[in-house]
Short mmCIF file of C-alpha atoms in Angstrom, two decimals:
data_model
loop_
_atom_site.label_atom_id
_atom_site.label_comp_id
_atom_site.label_asym_id
_atom_site.label_seq_id
_atom_site.Cartn_x
_atom_site.Cartn_y
_atom_site.Cartn_z
CA MET C 31 -45.70 -54.23 -83.54
CA ASN C 32 -46.37 -50.47 -84.18
CA ASN C 33 -43.88 -48.10 -82.22
CA THR C 34 -47.00 -46.40 -80.41
CA PHE C 35 -47.93 -49.89 -78.79
CA ARG C 36 -44.58 -51.51 -78.60
CA ALA C 37 -44.87 -51.95 -74.80
CA LEU C 38 -47.72 -54.21 -75.46
CA SER C 39 -45.39 -56.83 -76.85
CA HIS C 40 -44.62 -57.86 -73.25
CA PRO C 41 -47.11 -60.53 -71.88
CA ASN C 42 -46.98 -59.17 -68.48
CA TYR C 43 -47.67 -55.58 -69.71
CA ARG C 44 -50.79 -56.71 -71.56
CA LEU C 45 -52.19 -58.28 -68.54
CA TRP C 46 -51.33 -55.07 -66.35
CA ALA C 47 -53.04 -52.88 -68.93
CA VAL C 48 -56.31 -54.72 -69.18
CA GLY C 49 -56.78 -54.88 -65.28
CA ALA C 50 -55.69 -51.16 -64.93
CA LEU C 51 -58.08 -49.88 -67.60
CA VAL C 52 -61.04 -51.56 -65.91
CA SER C 53 -60.18 -50.36 -62.35
CA ASN C 54 -59.28 -46.71 -63.70
CA VAL C 55 -63.00 -46.58 -65.10
CA GLY C 56 -64.16 -47.33 -61.63
CA THR C 57 -61.96 -44.73 -60.11
CA TRP C 58 -62.97 -42.08 -62.37
CA MET C 59 -66.79 -43.03 -61.60
CA GLN C 60 -65.91 -42.80 -58.00
CA ARG C 61 -64.38 -39.46 -58.05
CA VAL C 62 -67.33 -37.89 -59.91
CA ALA C 63 -69.80 -39.40 -57.63
CA GLN C 64 -68.06 -38.48 -54.54
CA ASP C 65 -67.59 -34.69 -55.72
CA TRP C 66 -71.31 -34.72 -56.63
CA LEU C 67 -72.28 -36.23 -53.49
CA VAL C 68 -70.53 -33.50 -51.33
CA LEU C 69 -71.46 -30.60 -53.57
CA THR C 70 -75.19 -31.44 -54.22
CA GLN C 71 -76.39 -33.87 -51.28
CA LEU C 72 -74.22 -33.21 -48.03
CA THR C 73 -73.74 -29.47 -48.62
CA GLN C 74 -75.43 -26.55 -50.57
CA HIS C 75 -73.07 -26.13 -53.24
CA ASP C 76 -70.05 -25.59 -50.91
CA GLY C 77 -66.93 -25.44 -53.08
CA ALA C 78 -64.76 -25.31 -50.15
CA ALA C 79 -66.20 -28.69 -49.13
CA VAL C 80 -65.51 -30.32 -52.34
CA GLY C 81 -61.86 -28.97 -52.12
CA ILE C 82 -61.40 -30.09 -48.80
CA THR C 83 -62.68 -33.68 -49.81
CA THR C 84 -60.20 -33.64 -52.59
CA GLY C 85 -57.38 -32.37 -50.44
CA LEU C 86 -57.90 -35.19 -47.81
CA GLN C 87 -57.77 -37.69 -50.62
CA PHE C 88 -54.17 -36.30 -51.36
CA LEU C 89 -52.62 -35.08 -48.05
CA PRO C 90 -51.41 -38.69 -47.03
CA ILE C 91 -48.98 -38.87 -49.95
CA LEU C 92 -47.40 -35.76 -48.68
CA VAL C 93 -46.67 -37.42 -45.31
CA LEU C 94 -46.52 -40.86 -46.12
CA GLY C 95 -45.06 -40.73 -49.78
CA PRO C 96 -41.35 -40.91 -48.97
CA TYR C 97 -41.82 -43.88 -46.71
CA ALA C 98 -43.98 -45.59 -49.26
CA GLY C 99 -41.05 -45.13 -51.74
CA VAL C 100 -38.52 -46.96 -49.33
CA LEU C 101 -41.15 -49.73 -48.93
CA GLY C 102 -41.43 -50.00 -52.66
CA ASP C 103 -37.46 -50.20 -52.94
CA ARG C 104 -37.44 -52.79 -50.28
CA LEU C 105 -40.31 -55.18 -50.70
CA ASP C 106 -41.95 -57.05 -53.60
CA LYS C 107 -43.88 -54.36 -55.65
CA ARG C 108 -46.33 -56.62 -56.98
CA LYS C 109 -47.38 -57.93 -53.61
CA LEU C 110 -47.27 -54.67 -52.06
CA LEU C 111 -49.67 -53.45 -55.06
CA MET C 112 -52.09 -56.44 -54.29
CA GLY C 113 -52.53 -55.21 -50.75
CA THR C 114 -53.27 -51.64 -51.45
CA GLN C 115 -55.62 -52.28 -54.25
CA ALA C 116 -57.58 -54.67 -52.12
CA ALA C 117 -57.60 -51.91 -49.35
CA MET C 118 -59.07 -49.36 -51.94
CA GLY C 119 -61.82 -51.66 -53.01
CA LEU C 120 -63.07 -52.42 -49.54
CA LEU C 121 -63.22 -48.56 -48.82
CA GLY C 122 -65.25 -48.14 -52.07
CA LEU C 123 -67.74 -50.70 -50.80
CA LEU C 124 -67.90 -49.01 -47.50
CA GLN C 125 -68.66 -45.78 -49.09
CA GLY C 126 -71.47 -47.30 -51.24
CA VAL C 127 -73.10 -49.12 -48.28
CA LEU C 128 -73.23 -45.78 -46.36
CA VAL C 129 -74.69 -43.89 -49.00
CA LEU C 130 -77.49 -46.62 -49.96
CA THR C 131 -78.33 -46.91 -46.29
CA GLY C 132 -78.76 -43.22 -45.81
CA ALA C 133 -76.28 -43.06 -42.97
CA ALA C 134 -73.68 -40.92 -44.90
CA GLN C 135 -72.72 -37.85 -43.38
CA LEU C 136 -69.92 -35.22 -44.51
CA TRP C 137 -67.48 -36.14 -41.79
CA GLN C 138 -67.86 -39.77 -42.92
CA ILE C 139 -66.90 -38.96 -46.41
CA TYR C 140 -64.06 -36.90 -45.34
CA ALA C 141 -62.72 -39.99 -43.38
CA ILE C 142 -63.13 -42.32 -46.21
CA ALA C 143 -61.22 -39.74 -48.49
CA LEU C 144 -58.44 -39.55 -46.06
CA LEU C 145 -58.16 -43.48 -45.89
CA LEU C 146 -58.23 -43.62 -49.76
CA GLY C 147 -55.56 -41.22 -49.79
CA VAL C 148 -53.41 -43.39 -47.21
CA ALA C 149 -53.95 -46.50 -49.38
CA SER C 150 -53.08 -44.50 -52.46
CA ALA C 151 -50.07 -43.06 -50.75
CA PHE C 152 -48.57 -46.54 -50.55
CA ASP C 153 -49.91 -47.61 -53.92
CA ALA C 154 -48.62 -44.71 -56.30
CA PRO C 155 -44.82 -44.86 -55.78
CA PRO C 156 -44.59 -48.70 -56.36
CA ARG C 157 -47.05 -48.64 -59.17
CA GLN C 158 -44.96 -45.97 -61.06
CA ALA C 159 -41.83 -47.92 -60.56
CA PHE C 160 -43.50 -51.25 -61.35
CA VAL C 161 -43.79 -50.31 -64.90
CA SER C 162 -40.01 -50.68 -65.48
CA GLU C 163 -40.19 -54.11 -64.03
CA LEU C 164 -42.86 -55.08 -66.45
CA VAL C 165 -41.07 -54.04 -69.70
CA GLY C 166 -37.54 -53.12 -69.14
CA ARG C 167 -35.68 -49.70 -69.37
CA ALA C 168 -35.81 -49.49 -73.20
CA ASP C 169 -39.56 -49.51 -73.38
CA VAL C 170 -40.13 -47.44 -70.26
CA PRO C 171 -41.13 -44.23 -72.09
CA ASN C 172 -43.70 -46.05 -74.09
CA ALA C 173 -45.12 -47.88 -71.11
CA VAL C 174 -45.53 -44.76 -69.17
CA ALA C 175 -47.18 -43.03 -72.18
CA LEU C 176 -49.72 -45.96 -72.68
CA ASN C 177 -50.32 -46.11 -68.98
CA SER C 178 -51.57 -42.43 -69.25
CA ALA C 179 -53.50 -43.47 -72.40
CA SER C 180 -55.20 -46.13 -70.38
CA PHE C 181 -55.89 -43.77 -67.59
CA ASN C 182 -57.34 -41.23 -69.89
CA LEU C 183 -59.18 -43.58 -71.73
CA ALA C 184 -61.00 -44.52 -68.50
CA ARG C 185 -61.30 -40.70 -67.84
CA LEU C 186 -62.98 -40.59 -71.11
CA ALA C 187 -65.72 -43.03 -70.43
CA GLY C 188 -65.72 -42.97 -66.55
CA PRO C 189 -67.06 -39.49 -65.90
CA GLY C 190 -69.78 -39.96 -68.64
CA ILE C 191 -70.88 -43.31 -67.20
CA ALA C 192 -70.95 -41.81 -63.59
CA GLY C 193 -73.05 -38.76 -64.84
CA VAL C 194 -75.61 -41.09 -66.32
CA LEU C 195 -75.88 -43.62 -63.58
CA ILE C 196 -76.08 -40.98 -60.93
CA GLY C 197 -79.10 -39.63 -62.55
CA VAL C 198 -80.62 -43.00 -62.98
CA ILE C 199 -79.61 -45.06 -59.91
CA GLY C 200 -77.79 -42.56 -57.61
CA THR C 201 -74.28 -42.13 -56.27
CA GLY C 202 -74.49 -45.33 -53.98
CA TRP C 203 -74.56 -47.82 -56.65
CA VAL C 204 -71.74 -46.08 -58.45
CA PHE C 205 -69.62 -46.61 -55.34
CA LEU C 206 -70.36 -50.20 -55.25
CA LEU C 207 -69.60 -50.58 -59.14
CA ASN C 208 -66.18 -48.94 -58.39
CA ALA C 209 -65.27 -51.43 -55.67
CA ALA C 210 -66.08 -54.36 -58.08
CA THR C 211 -63.80 -52.92 -60.61
CA PHE C 212 -60.67 -53.61 -58.32
CA ALA C 213 -61.17 -57.33 -58.91
CA ALA C 214 -59.87 -56.59 -62.47
CA VAL C 215 -56.50 -55.28 -61.48
CA LEU C 216 -56.19 -57.91 -58.63
CA THR C 217 -56.63 -60.70 -61.15
CA SER C 218 -54.07 -59.36 -63.39
CA LEU C 219 -51.56 -59.07 -60.65
CA THR C 220 -52.05 -62.55 -59.56
CA ARG C 221 -51.67 -63.95 -63.32
CA LEU C 222 -48.58 -61.98 -64.03
CA ARG C 223 -45.53 -64.41 -64.91
CA VAL C 224 -42.88 -63.67 -62.42
CA ASP C 225 -40.07 -65.13 -64.39
CA LEU C 226 -40.50 -62.38 -67.02
CA LEU C 227 -40.37 -59.40 -64.53
CA HIS C 228 -37.36 -57.08 -64.79
CA ARG C 229 -36.71 -56.92 -61.21
CA SER C 230 -34.97 -53.89 -59.81
CA PRO C 231 -32.32 -54.67 -57.02
CA ARG C 232 -34.00 -54.39 -53.43
CA ILE C 233 -32.34 -52.37 -50.69
CA PRO C 234 -31.67 -53.90 -47.42
CA ARG C 235 -33.46 -52.57 -44.32
CA GLY C 236 -31.39 -49.88 -42.88
CA LYS C 237 -31.40 -46.41 -41.33
CA HIS C 238 -31.80 -42.91 -42.97
CA GLN C 239 -32.95 -44.48 -46.29
CA ILE C 240 -35.53 -41.44 -46.87
CA ALA C 241 -32.69 -39.11 -46.19
CA GLU C 242 -30.53 -41.01 -48.58
CA GLY C 243 -33.42 -40.38 -51.45
CA ILE C 244 -33.70 -36.77 -50.63
CA ARG C 245 -29.83 -36.41 -50.85
CA TYR C 246 -29.86 -38.25 -54.17
CA VAL C 247 -32.42 -35.95 -55.41
CA ARG C 248 -30.61 -32.83 -54.41
CA THR C 249 -27.55 -34.04 -56.61
CA GLN C 250 -29.87 -34.12 -59.54
CA PRO C 251 -30.59 -30.49 -60.73
CA ARG C 252 -32.95 -31.68 -63.36
CA ILE C 253 -35.24 -33.61 -61.25
CA VAL C 254 -35.21 -30.70 -58.77
CA LEU C 255 -36.49 -28.48 -61.58
CA ILE C 256 -39.04 -30.88 -62.63
CA MET C 257 -40.28 -31.13 -59.02
CA ALA C 258 -40.51 -27.27 -58.64
CA MET C 259 -42.38 -26.93 -62.09
CA ALA C 260 -44.71 -30.09 -61.21
CA GLY C 261 -45.33 -28.73 -57.50
CA LEU C 262 -46.85 -25.13 -59.02
CA VAL C 263 -48.98 -27.05 -61.55
CA GLY C 264 -50.18 -29.88 -58.93
CA MET C 265 -51.11 -27.40 -56.39
CA PHE C 266 -53.19 -24.90 -58.43
CA THR C 267 -53.79 -26.06 -61.99
CA LEU C 268 -54.76 -29.73 -61.80
CA ASN C 269 -57.80 -29.43 -59.56
CA PHE C 270 -60.32 -29.97 -62.46
CA GLN C 271 -62.49 -32.19 -60.62
CA VAL C 272 -63.06 -29.26 -58.33
CA THR C 273 -63.23 -26.35 -60.99
CA ASN C 274 -65.21 -28.40 -63.64
CA ALA C 275 -68.01 -29.21 -60.67
CA LEU C 276 -68.09 -25.54 -59.84
CA MET C 277 -68.21 -24.29 -63.48
CA ALA C 278 -70.81 -26.83 -64.26
CA ALA C 279 -73.10 -26.29 -61.30
CA ASP C 280 -72.94 -22.56 -60.36
CA VAL C 281 -71.70 -20.81 -63.71
CA PHE C 282 -73.65 -22.82 -66.12
CA ASN C 283 -76.58 -24.27 -64.04
CA ALA C 284 -76.03 -27.79 -65.42
CA GLY C 285 -76.72 -31.14 -63.78
CA PRO C 286 -74.63 -34.32 -63.08
CA ASP C 287 -74.78 -35.58 -66.39
CA ALA C 288 -73.27 -32.24 -67.80
CA TYR C 289 -70.67 -32.26 -65.17
CA GLY C 290 -69.63 -35.85 -66.15
CA LEU C 291 -69.69 -34.82 -69.86
CA LEU C 292 -67.10 -32.35 -69.17
CA GLY C 293 -64.65 -34.82 -67.80
CA SER C 294 -65.17 -37.18 -70.90
CA ILE C 295 -64.53 -34.17 -73.20
CA MET C 296 -61.32 -33.17 -71.33
CA ALA C 297 -60.31 -37.02 -71.66
CA VAL C 298 -60.53 -36.73 -75.46
CA GLY C 299 -57.31 -34.22 -75.33
CA THR C 300 -55.53 -36.31 -72.55
CA PHE C 301 -56.15 -39.47 -74.47
CA GLY C 302 -54.81 -38.00 -77.60
CA GLY C 303 -51.83 -36.43 -75.83
CA ALA C 304 -50.97 -39.80 -74.21
CA LEU C 305 -50.94 -41.53 -77.69
CA LEU C 306 -48.72 -38.74 -79.17
CA SER C 307 -46.47 -39.28 -76.14
CA ALA C 308 -46.31 -42.98 -76.98
CA ARG C 309 -44.79 -42.27 -80.42
CA ARG C 310 -42.04 -40.14 -79.20
CA LYS C 311 -38.52 -42.07 -78.96
CA GLY C 312 -37.48 -40.09 -75.79
CA PRO C 313 -38.37 -37.08 -73.42
CA ARG C 314 -36.92 -33.45 -73.77
CA MET C 315 -36.88 -30.71 -71.45
CA SER C 316 -37.67 -28.10 -74.15
CA LEU C 317 -40.98 -29.97 -74.76
CA LEU C 318 -41.69 -30.12 -71.09
CA VAL C 319 -41.34 -26.37 -70.66
CA GLY C 320 -43.31 -25.82 -73.82
CA ALA C 321 -46.21 -28.01 -72.46
CA ALA C 322 -46.28 -26.08 -69.19
CA ILE C 323 -46.87 -22.89 -71.18
CA ALA C 324 -49.35 -24.32 -73.29
CA LEU C 325 -51.25 -25.53 -70.47
CA GLY C 326 -51.42 -22.24 -68.74
CA ALA C 327 -52.43 -20.43 -71.88
CA ALA C 328 -55.27 -22.98 -72.48
CA THR C 329 -56.46 -22.79 -68.99
CA ILE C 330 -56.55 -19.13 -68.96
CA VAL C 331 -58.67 -19.10 -72.20
CA ALA C 332 -61.04 -21.77 -70.81
CA ALA C 333 -61.64 -19.55 -67.88
CA THR C 334 -63.08 -16.77 -70.29
CA MET C 335 -65.51 -18.89 -72.37
CA PRO C 336 -68.99 -17.49 -72.23
CA SER C 337 -71.08 -20.81 -72.63
CA TYR C 338 -70.86 -24.35 -71.41
CA VAL C 339 -70.11 -25.55 -75.05
CA TRP C 340 -67.39 -23.29 -75.59
CA PHE C 341 -65.64 -24.24 -72.09
CA ALA C 342 -66.01 -27.88 -72.96
CA ILE C 343 -64.54 -27.32 -76.25
CA MET C 344 -61.52 -25.55 -74.61
CA LEU C 345 -61.05 -28.50 -72.20
CA VAL C 346 -59.60 -30.54 -75.08
CA PRO C 347 -56.39 -28.48 -75.36
CA VAL C 348 -56.01 -28.20 -71.77
CA GLY C 349 -56.34 -32.03 -71.53
CA LEU C 350 -53.63 -32.46 -74.26
CA SER C 351 -51.17 -30.27 -72.70
CA SER C 352 -51.52 -31.21 -69.18
CA ILE C 353 -51.06 -34.94 -69.81
CA THR C 354 -48.05 -34.19 -71.96
CA PHE C 355 -46.58 -32.19 -69.31
CA LEU C 356 -47.30 -35.21 -66.85
CA ASN C 357 -45.97 -37.77 -68.93
CA LEU C 358 -42.64 -35.87 -69.48
CA CYS C 359 -42.36 -35.29 -65.85
CA ASN C 360 -42.65 -38.78 -64.99
CA THR C 361 -40.55 -40.40 -67.97
CA ILE C 362 -37.63 -37.89 -67.26
CA VAL C 363 -37.74 -38.71 -63.54
CA GLN C 364 -37.84 -42.49 -64.13
CA LEU C 365 -34.99 -42.45 -66.69
CA SER C 366 -32.96 -40.00 -64.86
CA THR C 367 -32.80 -42.12 -61.62
CA GLU C 368 -30.78 -44.98 -60.80
CA ALA C 369 -32.71 -48.38 -60.19
CA GLN C 370 -31.77 -48.54 -56.43
CA TYR C 371 -33.30 -45.11 -55.77
CA ARG C 372 -36.20 -45.24 -58.21
CA GLY C 373 -38.87 -46.02 -55.73
CA ARG C 374 -38.05 -43.15 -53.34
CA VAL C 375 -37.60 -40.57 -55.79
CA LEU C 376 -40.94 -41.46 -57.59
CA ALA C 377 -42.37 -41.11 -53.92
CA LEU C 378 -41.07 -37.68 -53.73
CA TYR C 379 -42.31 -36.61 -57.11
CA MET C 380 -45.61 -37.94 -56.36
CA ALA C 381 -45.64 -36.20 -53.02
CA VAL C 382 -44.86 -32.93 -54.65
CA ILE C 383 -47.21 -33.04 -57.68
CA GLN C 384 -50.07 -34.56 -55.51
CA GLY C 385 -49.26 -33.36 -52.00
CA GLY C 386 -49.84 -29.80 -53.09
CA THR C 387 -53.46 -30.60 -53.70
CA PRO C 388 -54.38 -30.48 -50.17
CA ILE C 389 -53.24 -26.86 -49.97
CA GLY C 390 -54.15 -26.18 -53.56
CA ALA C 391 -57.72 -27.63 -53.74
CA PRO C 392 -59.18 -25.74 -50.56
CA LEU C 393 -57.64 -22.69 -51.74
CA VAL C 394 -59.12 -23.03 -55.09
CA GLY C 395 -62.37 -23.55 -53.39
CA TRP C 396 -62.15 -20.52 -51.37
CA ILE C 397 -61.23 -18.39 -54.45
CA ALA C 398 -64.27 -19.82 -56.05
CA ASN C 399 -66.40 -18.95 -53.05
CA THR C 400 -64.91 -15.41 -52.86
CA ALA C 401 -64.37 -14.23 -56.58
CA GLY C 402 -66.29 -16.75 -58.63
CA PRO C 403 -65.61 -20.14 -60.17
CA ARG C 404 -63.96 -18.48 -63.20
CA TRP C 405 -61.21 -16.85 -60.95
CA SER C 406 -60.31 -20.28 -59.70
CA VAL C 407 -59.71 -21.58 -63.08
CA LEU C 408 -57.74 -18.39 -63.99
CA VAL C 409 -55.54 -18.73 -61.27
CA GLY C 410 -54.44 -22.35 -62.26
CA GLY C 411 -53.64 -21.10 -65.72
CA LEU C 412 -51.43 -18.24 -64.28
CA MET C 413 -49.60 -20.82 -62.08
CA ALA C 414 -48.79 -22.99 -65.13
CA LEU C 415 -47.43 -20.07 -66.82
CA CYS C 416 -45.37 -19.27 -64.10
CA ALA C 417 -43.96 -22.94 -64.13
CA GLY C 418 -43.22 -22.62 -67.83
CA VAL C 419 -41.27 -19.45 -67.38
CA LEU C 420 -39.32 -21.00 -64.32
CA GLY C 421 -38.18 -23.56 -66.69
CA VAL C 422 -37.11 -21.37 -69.38
CA VAL C 423 -35.04 -19.18 -67.19
CA VAL C 424 -33.33 -22.00 -65.36
CA LEU C 425 -32.51 -23.86 -68.71
CA SER C 426 -31.34 -20.79 -70.12
CA ARG C 427 -28.98 -20.41 -67.12
CA TRP C 428 -27.82 -23.80 -67.40
CA GLY C 429 -26.61 -22.91 -70.82
CA GLU C 430 -29.15 -24.91 -72.85
CA GLY C 431 -30.26 -21.79 -74.61
CA THR C 432 -33.29 -19.62 -74.83
CA MET C 433 -36.79 -21.18 -75.84
CA ARG C 434 -36.06 -20.14 -79.43
CA ASP C 435 -32.82 -22.08 -79.30
CA GLN C 436 -34.62 -25.12 -77.71
CA LEU C 437 -37.31 -25.14 -80.37
CA ARG C 438 -34.70 -24.80 -83.11
CA ALA C 439 -32.77 -27.69 -81.80
CA VAL C 440 -35.99 -29.82 -81.62
CA TRP C 441 -36.64 -29.08 -85.24
CA THR C 442 -32.95 -29.84 -86.21
CA ALA C 443 -33.22 -33.12 -84.59
CA ARG C 444 -36.45 -34.12 -86.58
CA TRP C 445 -34.99 -32.76 -89.82
CA SER C 446 -31.84 -34.95 -89.21
CA ARG C 447 -34.11 -37.93 -88.47
CA GLN C 448 -36.11 -37.34 -91.63
CA LEU C 449 -32.70 -37.22 -93.72
CA GLU C 450 -31.71 -40.52 -92.35
CA ALA C 451 -34.85 -42.07 -94.23
CA VAL C 452 -33.82 -40.63 -97.62
CA PRO C 453 -31.61 -42.78 -99.81
CA ALA C 454 -28.20 -41.83 -101.31
CA GLY C 455 -28.39 -39.99 -104.60
CA VAL C 456 -31.62 -37.92 -103.59
CA ARG C 457 -31.54 -34.26 -104.57
CA LEU C 458 -33.93 -31.80 -102.89
CA GLU C 459 -35.81 -29.12 -104.40
CA ASP C 460 -33.15 -26.44 -103.01
CA GLY C 461 -30.42 -28.25 -105.05
CA SER C 462 -28.61 -29.86 -102.01
CA ALA C 463 -27.93 -33.52 -102.35
CA VAL C 464 -27.98 -36.19 -99.66
CA ALA C 465 -24.93 -38.33 -99.27
CA ALA C 466 -24.91 -41.82 -98.27
CA SER C 467 -24.71 -41.07 -94.59
CA GLY C 468 -28.10 -39.18 -94.76
CA THR C 469 -26.70 -35.68 -94.70
CA THR C 470 -26.69 -32.78 -97.11
CA ALA C 471 -23.51 -32.51 -99.21
CA THR C 472 -23.97 -29.42 -101.39
CA SER C 473 -24.84 -25.85 -101.10
CA GLY C 474 -28.40 -24.89 -100.19
CA SER C 475 -30.13 -24.37 -96.85
CA THR C 476 -32.15 -27.33 -95.59
CA ASP C 477 -32.74 -25.89 -92.01
CA ASP C 478 -36.37 -25.36 -92.93
CA GLY C 479 -37.11 -28.84 -94.22
CA ALA C 480 -38.50 -27.35 -97.54
CA GLY C 481 -38.71 -29.73 -100.35
CA LEU C 482 -38.07 -33.08 -98.61
CA ALA C 483 -41.54 -34.42 -99.56
CA ALA C 484 -40.73 -33.55 -103.09
CA ALA C 485 -37.38 -35.12 -103.50
CA VAL C 486 -36.40 -36.59 -106.96
CA ILE C 487 -34.15 -39.41 -107.40
CA GLU C 488 -31.26 -38.75 -109.82
CA ALA C 489 -28.72 -41.54 -109.38
CA PRO C 490 -29.82 -45.19 -110.12
CA PRO C 491 -30.54 -47.44 -107.14
CA VAL C 492 -27.94 -49.62 -105.84
CA ALA C 493 -28.81 -53.39 -106.47
CA PRO C 494 -29.53 -55.05 -103.20
CA SER C 495 -27.28 -58.13 -102.16
CA ALA C 496 -28.65 -61.55 -102.65
CA THR C 497 -27.96 -62.68 -98.99
CA ASP C 498 -30.38 -60.14 -96.87
CA GLY C 499 -31.83 -58.08 -99.53
CA GLN C 500 -30.30 -54.99 -98.20
CA ILE C 501 -27.43 -52.69 -99.70
CA PRO C 502 -24.26 -54.25 -98.37
CA PRO C 503 -22.32 -51.70 -96.22
CA VAL C 504 -19.17 -50.31 -97.46
CA LYS C 505 -16.03 -51.89 -95.94
CA GLU C 506 -13.37 -49.34 -94.92
CA PRO C 507 -9.77 -50.47 -95.18
CA ARG C 508 -8.40 -51.16 -91.62
CA PRO C 509 -5.59 -48.98 -90.65
CA PRO C 510 -2.16 -50.57 -90.28
CA ALA C 511 -1.49 -51.65 -86.76
CA THR C 512 1.11 -49.81 -84.87
CA ARG C 513 3.35 -51.43 -82.43
CA PRO C 514 5.11 -49.79 -79.45
CA ALA C 515 9.09 -49.81 -79.65
CA ASN C 516 9.70 -52.51 -77.14
CA ALA C 517 6.34 -54.48 -77.58
CA PRO C 518 6.87 -58.38 -77.51
CA ALA C 519 6.49 -59.77 -81.13
CA GLU C 520 4.20 -62.73 -81.58
CA CYS C 521 4.93 -65.83 -83.70
CA LYS C 522 3.71 -69.45 -83.92
CA THR C 523 5.74 -72.49 -83.53
CA PRO C 524 6.01 -74.74 -86.84
CA GLN C 525 5.28 -77.91 -84.90
CA THR C 526 2.00 -77.15 -83.09
CA GLY C 527 0.97 -73.81 -84.78
CA HIS C 528 0.19 -72.54 -81.19
CA PRO C 529 1.24 -68.69 -80.70
CA ARG C 530 4.27 -68.14 -78.63
CA THR C 531 5.59 -64.76 -77.37
CA VAL C 532 9.17 -63.82 -77.56
CA SER C 533 10.79 -60.52 -76.39
CA VAL C 534 12.90 -58.79 -79.21
CA GLN C 535 14.94 -55.61 -78.30
CA ARG C 536 14.50 -53.06 -81.13
CA ASN C 537 17.33 -50.90 -82.48
CA PRO C 538 17.04 -47.20 -81.73
CA THR C 539 15.52 -46.76 -84.91
CA GLY C 540 12.66 -49.07 -84.21
CA ASN C 541 13.65 -51.97 -86.31
CA ILE C 542 13.97 -55.57 -85.15
CA PRO C 543 17.69 -56.74 -85.51
CA HIS C 544 18.35 -59.80 -87.27
CA VAL C 545 18.95 -62.82 -84.88
CA PRO C 546 20.91 -65.80 -86.16
CA GLY C 547 18.69 -69.16 -86.05
CA PRO C 548 19.17 -72.78 -86.48
CA LYS C 549 18.54 -72.36 -90.34
CA ASP C 550 21.21 -69.71 -90.46
CA ARG C 551 23.93 -71.80 -88.89
CA GLY C 552 23.16 -74.92 -91.04
CA GLU C 553 23.40 -72.67 -94.20
CA ARG C 554 26.91 -71.51 -92.86
CA LEU C 555 27.89 -75.10 -92.23
CA LYS C 556 27.05 -76.10 -95.82
CA LYS C 557 29.10 -73.06 -96.94
CA ALA C 558 32.08 -74.06 -94.98
#
């Protein structure tokens, strides 16, 4: 299977991916409908109210996230996810009934958003850790990236569908459709083959398990840096459902369909970034820092766009850089954590990246009400830039080099992988030859990779072997074995052929003295 989709070779992951895609479409429809309901029907375009609704939905993970991580390490993740997904489906059903009956009030939407946040707090950490049980450690980076691709493919379709349905049938029916989509993920969880799961070891019930997870994170400086960067970005930058609604309604005077279209256009970038992440062999801290800087720059440029069309176009690079940043954070945290701590560490990570939203979202809404929606977008871009600068400074202090050194290391690694694909006897345009090991052997700089595409074969190809169709490897001579001065000598008995070990005292020079045996005694008797 193609490297980009290698996680789909696992049957359990295929089932999970289908159910998650359907459920994610419904989740994005619900988010768009909820924000539009609060902004246009329950308030008079109050950005702070939209921010409070979003904040309430993410507040519980800040408080309950660490305990949810302990449950994820202690309980069966599949059964725990079945409970949380069913709870969120029922809350979506309640929200739809309230809106359709005309009984919906702002405080009720606040309460449902808070309950959805509680269910999500117990759902997110085990759901992130469950990926490693579906595919195993080797395919975790690819599975994480494909999860993001699925989420953003849903983000590509969900807001656009929601925008059209809100204008045609209203927000209440959108909530009911979201409730129905949870049946897909529940079905996939029940049909998983338990015997194919790569289960992580469960921890027994005990005291101070949350504190153990926190102490473990404190011993991992790379994870601490990632959480600091993700906290800044999550608190101020990743509030697009608030800022996009404000920009569409207050700056560009657009309707719900145009607001939903902004989410779909942004998902073009996030979906493309997720597929690019799936092609990578492994995460790198230098790329994580670069993604944070790119996210900040793209968000700042988007805040200055003069028209709806240009703002929508700039959301594509914003989406690409944001999903690259989030995927790298998630993958590095998972791969840097021991299995018995993974649920708790991911819970702390989710608490940092989503728990800042209850503070950041109302603050972004207040900035929009005070200084205008453009300033709320601009502040988010500045905070992402600060996160990137923080990463550069810390990595430089750790001795991993400046940003220029990190980019040069990335390019050198890529150039080395390209050289490995070039056969022996190839001469590059700059005159350097590629040896059998795939490295340059003669003079001429190859750091910039010039001339690789136009390489010319000068040596005749080696004929493949008849056994496997591949060039047989060169067998190097085995070095002579060395034996310590007083090591026992091994020999075999002539009768049985079984090895027997005898201890022989060597001379000071290291030579074994001749010991008379039966054969020697017989020869002496004949001579006598």
